[in-house]
Short mmCIF file of C-alpha atoms in Angstrom, two decimals:
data_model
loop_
_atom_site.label_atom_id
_atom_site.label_comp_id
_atom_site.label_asym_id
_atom_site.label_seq_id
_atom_site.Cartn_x
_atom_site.Cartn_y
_atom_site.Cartn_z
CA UNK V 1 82.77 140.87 120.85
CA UNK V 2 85.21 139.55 122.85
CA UNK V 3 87.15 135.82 122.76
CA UNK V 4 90.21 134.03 124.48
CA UNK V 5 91.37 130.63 125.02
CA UNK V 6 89.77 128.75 127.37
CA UNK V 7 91.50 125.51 126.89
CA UNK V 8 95.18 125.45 127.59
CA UNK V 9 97.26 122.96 125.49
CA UNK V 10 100.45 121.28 126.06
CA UNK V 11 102.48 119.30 123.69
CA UNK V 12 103.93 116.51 125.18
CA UNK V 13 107.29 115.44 124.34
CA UNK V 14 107.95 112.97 126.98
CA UNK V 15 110.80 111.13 125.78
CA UNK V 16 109.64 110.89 121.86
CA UNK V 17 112.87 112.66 121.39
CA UNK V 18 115.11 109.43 121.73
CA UNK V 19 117.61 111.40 123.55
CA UNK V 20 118.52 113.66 120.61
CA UNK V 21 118.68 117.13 121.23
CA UNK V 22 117.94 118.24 117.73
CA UNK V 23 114.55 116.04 117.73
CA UNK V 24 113.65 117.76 120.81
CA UNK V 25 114.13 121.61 120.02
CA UNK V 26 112.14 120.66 116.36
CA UNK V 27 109.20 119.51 118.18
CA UNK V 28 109.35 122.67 120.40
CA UNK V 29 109.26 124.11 117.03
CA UNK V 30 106.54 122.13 115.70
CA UNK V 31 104.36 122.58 119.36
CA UNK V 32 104.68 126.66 118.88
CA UNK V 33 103.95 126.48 115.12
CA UNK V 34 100.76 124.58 116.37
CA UNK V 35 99.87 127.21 118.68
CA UNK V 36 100.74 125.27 121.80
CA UNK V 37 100.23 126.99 125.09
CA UNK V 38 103.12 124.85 126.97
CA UNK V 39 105.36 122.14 125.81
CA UNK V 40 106.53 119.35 128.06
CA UNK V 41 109.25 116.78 128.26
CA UNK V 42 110.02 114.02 130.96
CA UNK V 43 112.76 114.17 133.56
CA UNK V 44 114.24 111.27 135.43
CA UNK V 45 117.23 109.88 137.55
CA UNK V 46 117.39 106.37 136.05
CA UNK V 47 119.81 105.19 138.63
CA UNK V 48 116.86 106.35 141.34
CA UNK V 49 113.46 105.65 139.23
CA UNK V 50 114.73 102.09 137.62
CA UNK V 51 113.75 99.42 140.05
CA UNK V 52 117.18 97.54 140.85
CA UNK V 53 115.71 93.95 139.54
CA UNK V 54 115.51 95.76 136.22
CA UNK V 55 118.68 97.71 135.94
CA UNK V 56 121.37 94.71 134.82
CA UNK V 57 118.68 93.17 132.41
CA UNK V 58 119.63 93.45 128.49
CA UNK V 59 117.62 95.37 125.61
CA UNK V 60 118.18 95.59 122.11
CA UNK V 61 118.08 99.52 121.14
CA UNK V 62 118.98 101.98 118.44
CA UNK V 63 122.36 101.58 119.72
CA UNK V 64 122.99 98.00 120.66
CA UNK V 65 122.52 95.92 123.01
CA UNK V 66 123.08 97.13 126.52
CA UNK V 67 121.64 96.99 130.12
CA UNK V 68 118.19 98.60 131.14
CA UNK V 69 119.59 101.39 132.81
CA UNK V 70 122.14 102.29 130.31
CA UNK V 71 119.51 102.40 127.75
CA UNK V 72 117.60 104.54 129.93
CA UNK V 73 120.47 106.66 130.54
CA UNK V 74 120.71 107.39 126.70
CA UNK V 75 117.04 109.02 126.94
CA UNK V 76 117.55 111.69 129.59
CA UNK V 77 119.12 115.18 128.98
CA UNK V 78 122.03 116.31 130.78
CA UNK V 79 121.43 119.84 132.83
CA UNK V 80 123.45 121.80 129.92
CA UNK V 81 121.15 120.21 127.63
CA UNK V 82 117.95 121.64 128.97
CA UNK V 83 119.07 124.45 129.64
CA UNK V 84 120.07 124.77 125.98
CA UNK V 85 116.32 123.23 125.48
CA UNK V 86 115.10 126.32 127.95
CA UNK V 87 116.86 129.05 126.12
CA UNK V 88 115.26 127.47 122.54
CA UNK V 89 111.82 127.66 123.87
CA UNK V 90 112.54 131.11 125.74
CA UNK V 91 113.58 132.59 122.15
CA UNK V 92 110.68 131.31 120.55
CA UNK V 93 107.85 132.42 123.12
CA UNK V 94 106.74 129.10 124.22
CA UNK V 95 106.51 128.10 127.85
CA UNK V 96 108.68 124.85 128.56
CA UNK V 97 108.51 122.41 131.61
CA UNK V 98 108.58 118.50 132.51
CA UNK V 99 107.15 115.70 134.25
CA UNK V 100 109.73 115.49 137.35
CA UNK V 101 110.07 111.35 137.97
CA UNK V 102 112.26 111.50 141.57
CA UNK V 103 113.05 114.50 144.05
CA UNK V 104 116.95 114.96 141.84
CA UNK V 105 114.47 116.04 138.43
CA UNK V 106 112.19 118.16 140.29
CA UNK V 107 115.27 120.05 142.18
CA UNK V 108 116.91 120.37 138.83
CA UNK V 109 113.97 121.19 136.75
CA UNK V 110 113.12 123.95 139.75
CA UNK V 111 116.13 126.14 138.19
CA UNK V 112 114.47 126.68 135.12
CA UNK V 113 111.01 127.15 135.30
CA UNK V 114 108.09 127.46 138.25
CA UNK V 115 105.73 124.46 136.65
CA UNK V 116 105.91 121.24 137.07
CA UNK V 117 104.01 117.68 136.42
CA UNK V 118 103.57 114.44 138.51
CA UNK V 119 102.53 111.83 135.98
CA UNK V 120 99.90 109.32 136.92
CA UNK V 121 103.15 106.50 137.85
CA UNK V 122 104.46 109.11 140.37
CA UNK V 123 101.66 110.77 142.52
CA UNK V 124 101.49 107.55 145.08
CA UNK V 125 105.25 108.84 145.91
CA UNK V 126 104.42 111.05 148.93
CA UNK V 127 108.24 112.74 149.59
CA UNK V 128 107.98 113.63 145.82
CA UNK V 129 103.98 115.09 145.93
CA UNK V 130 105.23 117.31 149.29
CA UNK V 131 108.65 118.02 147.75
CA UNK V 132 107.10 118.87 144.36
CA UNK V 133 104.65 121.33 145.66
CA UNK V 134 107.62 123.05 147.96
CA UNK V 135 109.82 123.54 144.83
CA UNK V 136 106.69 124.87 142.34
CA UNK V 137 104.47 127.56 141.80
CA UNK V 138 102.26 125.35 139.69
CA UNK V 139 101.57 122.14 140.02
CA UNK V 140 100.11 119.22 137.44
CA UNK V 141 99.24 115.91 138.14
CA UNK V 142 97.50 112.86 136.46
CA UNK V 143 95.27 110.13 137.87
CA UNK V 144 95.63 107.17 135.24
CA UNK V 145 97.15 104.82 137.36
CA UNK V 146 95.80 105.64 140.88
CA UNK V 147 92.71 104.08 142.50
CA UNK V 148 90.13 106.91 144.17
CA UNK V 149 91.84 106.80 147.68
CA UNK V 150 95.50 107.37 146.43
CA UNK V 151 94.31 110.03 144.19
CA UNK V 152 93.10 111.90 147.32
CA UNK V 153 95.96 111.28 149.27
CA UNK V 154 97.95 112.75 145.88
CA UNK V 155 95.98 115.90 145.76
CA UNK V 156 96.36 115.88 149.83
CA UNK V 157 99.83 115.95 149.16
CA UNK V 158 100.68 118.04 146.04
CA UNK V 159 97.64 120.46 146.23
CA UNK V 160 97.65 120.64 142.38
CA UNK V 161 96.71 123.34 140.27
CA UNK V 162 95.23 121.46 137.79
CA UNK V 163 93.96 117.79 137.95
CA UNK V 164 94.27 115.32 134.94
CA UNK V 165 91.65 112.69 133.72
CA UNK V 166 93.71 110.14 132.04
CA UNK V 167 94.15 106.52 131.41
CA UNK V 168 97.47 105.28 131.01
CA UNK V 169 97.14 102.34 128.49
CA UNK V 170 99.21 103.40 125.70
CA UNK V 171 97.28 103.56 123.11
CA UNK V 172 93.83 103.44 124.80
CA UNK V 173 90.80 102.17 123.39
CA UNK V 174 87.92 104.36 123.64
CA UNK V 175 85.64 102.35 125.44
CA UNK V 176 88.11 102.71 128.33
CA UNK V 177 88.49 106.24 128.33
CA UNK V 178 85.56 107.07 131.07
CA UNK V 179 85.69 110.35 130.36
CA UNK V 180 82.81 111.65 132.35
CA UNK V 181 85.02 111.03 135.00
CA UNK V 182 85.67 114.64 133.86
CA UNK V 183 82.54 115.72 135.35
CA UNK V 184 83.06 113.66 138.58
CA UNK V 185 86.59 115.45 139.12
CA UNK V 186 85.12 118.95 138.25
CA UNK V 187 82.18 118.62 141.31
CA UNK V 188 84.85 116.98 143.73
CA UNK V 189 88.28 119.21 143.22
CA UNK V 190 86.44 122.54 143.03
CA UNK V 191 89.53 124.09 143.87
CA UNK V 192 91.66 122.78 141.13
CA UNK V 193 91.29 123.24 137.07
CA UNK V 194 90.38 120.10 135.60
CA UNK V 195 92.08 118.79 132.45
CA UNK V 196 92.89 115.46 130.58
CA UNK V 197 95.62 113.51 129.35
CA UNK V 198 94.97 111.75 126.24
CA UNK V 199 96.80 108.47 125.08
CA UNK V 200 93.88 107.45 122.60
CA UNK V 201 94.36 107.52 118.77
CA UNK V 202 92.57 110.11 116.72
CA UNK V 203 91.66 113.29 118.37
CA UNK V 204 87.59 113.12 118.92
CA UNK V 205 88.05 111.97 122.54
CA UNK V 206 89.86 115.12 123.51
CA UNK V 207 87.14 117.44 121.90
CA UNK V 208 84.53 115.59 123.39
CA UNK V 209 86.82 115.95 127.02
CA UNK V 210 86.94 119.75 126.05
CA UNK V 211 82.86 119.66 126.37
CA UNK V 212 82.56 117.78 129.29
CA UNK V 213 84.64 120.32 131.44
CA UNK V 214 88.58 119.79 130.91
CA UNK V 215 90.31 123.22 130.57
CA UNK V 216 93.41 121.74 130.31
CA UNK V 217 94.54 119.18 127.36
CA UNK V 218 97.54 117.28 126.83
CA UNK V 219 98.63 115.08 124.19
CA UNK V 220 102.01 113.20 123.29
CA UNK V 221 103.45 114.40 120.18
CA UNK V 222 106.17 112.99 117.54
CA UNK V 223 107.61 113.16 114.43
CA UNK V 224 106.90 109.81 113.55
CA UNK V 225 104.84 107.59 114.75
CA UNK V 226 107.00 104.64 113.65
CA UNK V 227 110.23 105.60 115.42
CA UNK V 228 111.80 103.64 118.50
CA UNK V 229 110.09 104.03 121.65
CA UNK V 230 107.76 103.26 123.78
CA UNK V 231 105.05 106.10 123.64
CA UNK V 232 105.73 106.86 120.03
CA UNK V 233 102.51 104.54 118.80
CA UNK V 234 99.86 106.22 121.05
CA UNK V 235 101.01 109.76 120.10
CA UNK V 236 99.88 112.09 117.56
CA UNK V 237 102.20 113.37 114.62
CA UNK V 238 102.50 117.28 114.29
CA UNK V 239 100.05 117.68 111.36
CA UNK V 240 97.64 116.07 114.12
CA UNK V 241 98.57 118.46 116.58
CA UNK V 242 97.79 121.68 114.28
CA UNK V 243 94.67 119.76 113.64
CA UNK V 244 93.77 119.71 117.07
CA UNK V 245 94.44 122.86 118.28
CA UNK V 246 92.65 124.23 115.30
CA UNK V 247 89.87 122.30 116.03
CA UNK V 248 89.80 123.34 119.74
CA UNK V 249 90.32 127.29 119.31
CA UNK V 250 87.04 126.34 116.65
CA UNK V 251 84.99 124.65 119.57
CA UNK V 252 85.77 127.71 121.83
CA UNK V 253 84.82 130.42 119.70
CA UNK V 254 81.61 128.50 119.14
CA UNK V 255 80.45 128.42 122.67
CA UNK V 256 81.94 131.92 124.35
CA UNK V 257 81.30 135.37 122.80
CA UNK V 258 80.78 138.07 125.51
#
């Protein structure tokens, strides 16, 4: 008898980690405890990916008040922290890479690692789809926020290795999820894995994607659902994350014995 893992998992970070190094390299920890294939963060030039009407506006944070940009400024890494972040992943065995926002995060991400991910806000950006492909041996990217035509112009573009179901209301109910868009994906990208994104709460929805085709899963991950933030709400906490890789190494060893 003979079993492996179909379903490849990644534990996404995104920018749970507030901007705090430490946060960061424990849920690295937490994703390989879980038995994460890949853990992901986001990476972004806010002076290039903030819109300009936004930048000057003022937001009450952790740290004061201060400007959009600045506050978005406080999120991102500098390149000597990820590549502190790189070498903590590399010594524990588990694969790291990011979401790359602008063509400045996928050039610097391209110096430590050969994957990359267009999130569903970014694959309309054409320079960044060509440029993204140029710089990476393996390519990710989301649909959530795309209508049919731009996601074929994306794939056009990016030639992805893998092609994400997701929708990118944070948290989503389940009656939006369409997730036998999974199957629709899987007869029209033949050439590309299918996977799916998951911004739902509770973790049925991404077993049930698991059945319907997606070899790929993805789900934000934090350490507490109540912290600042923006995505913090519509992620799962890393009990939840051991949970559902359990639960998916369970589903494959039900289906495939050879």
């Amino acid at each position: 008898m003979f079993y492996y893992n179909m379903t490849k998992i990644i534990s996404e970070i995104g920018i749970n980690h507030n901007g705090s190094i430490e946060t960061c390299k424990q849920l690295i920890y937490e994703s390989k405890l879980a038995g994460c294939d890949y853990v992901k963060i986001q990476k972004r030039n806010p002076d290039v990916c903030v819109p300009e009407k936004q930048k000057n506006k003022r937001k009450h944070t952790p740290w004061g008040e201060m400007s959009y940009l600045e506050y978005k400024h406080k999120l991102e890494f500098s390149e000597s922290d990820i590549k502190v972040l790189f070498d903590y992943a590399n010594s524990i065995n588990i694969q790291l890479f990011a979401s790359v926002w602008d063509i400045d995060s996928a050039r610097l991400m391209s110096k430590y690692t050969r994957m990359a991910k267009l999130g569903s806000a970014s694959i309309t950006d054409e320079a960044l789809c060509k440029e993204t492909r140029n710089l990476f041996d393996f390519v990710i990217i989301s649909t959530g926020m795309s209508t049919e035509e731009e996601v074929e112009k994306a794939v056009m573009n990016s030639r992805p290795d893998v092609i994400m179901h997701t929708n990118s209301t944070y948290p989503c109910p389940s009656e939006d999820l369409n997730l036998r868009y999974i199957e629709y994906l899987k007869c029209k990208w033949i050439n590309s894995d299918i996977g799916y994104s998951g911004h739902e709460i509770g973790l049925a929805p991404t077993y049930a994607a698991i059945m319907l085709g997606a070899t790929w899963v993805e789900r934000h991950v934090t350490l507490d659902k109540s912290s600042w933030g923006s995505d913090q709400k519509s992620s799962i906490s890393v009990d939840e994350l051991r949970e559902l890789v359990n639960g998916i190494r369970s589903i494959e060893r039900s289906i495939l014995y050879n």
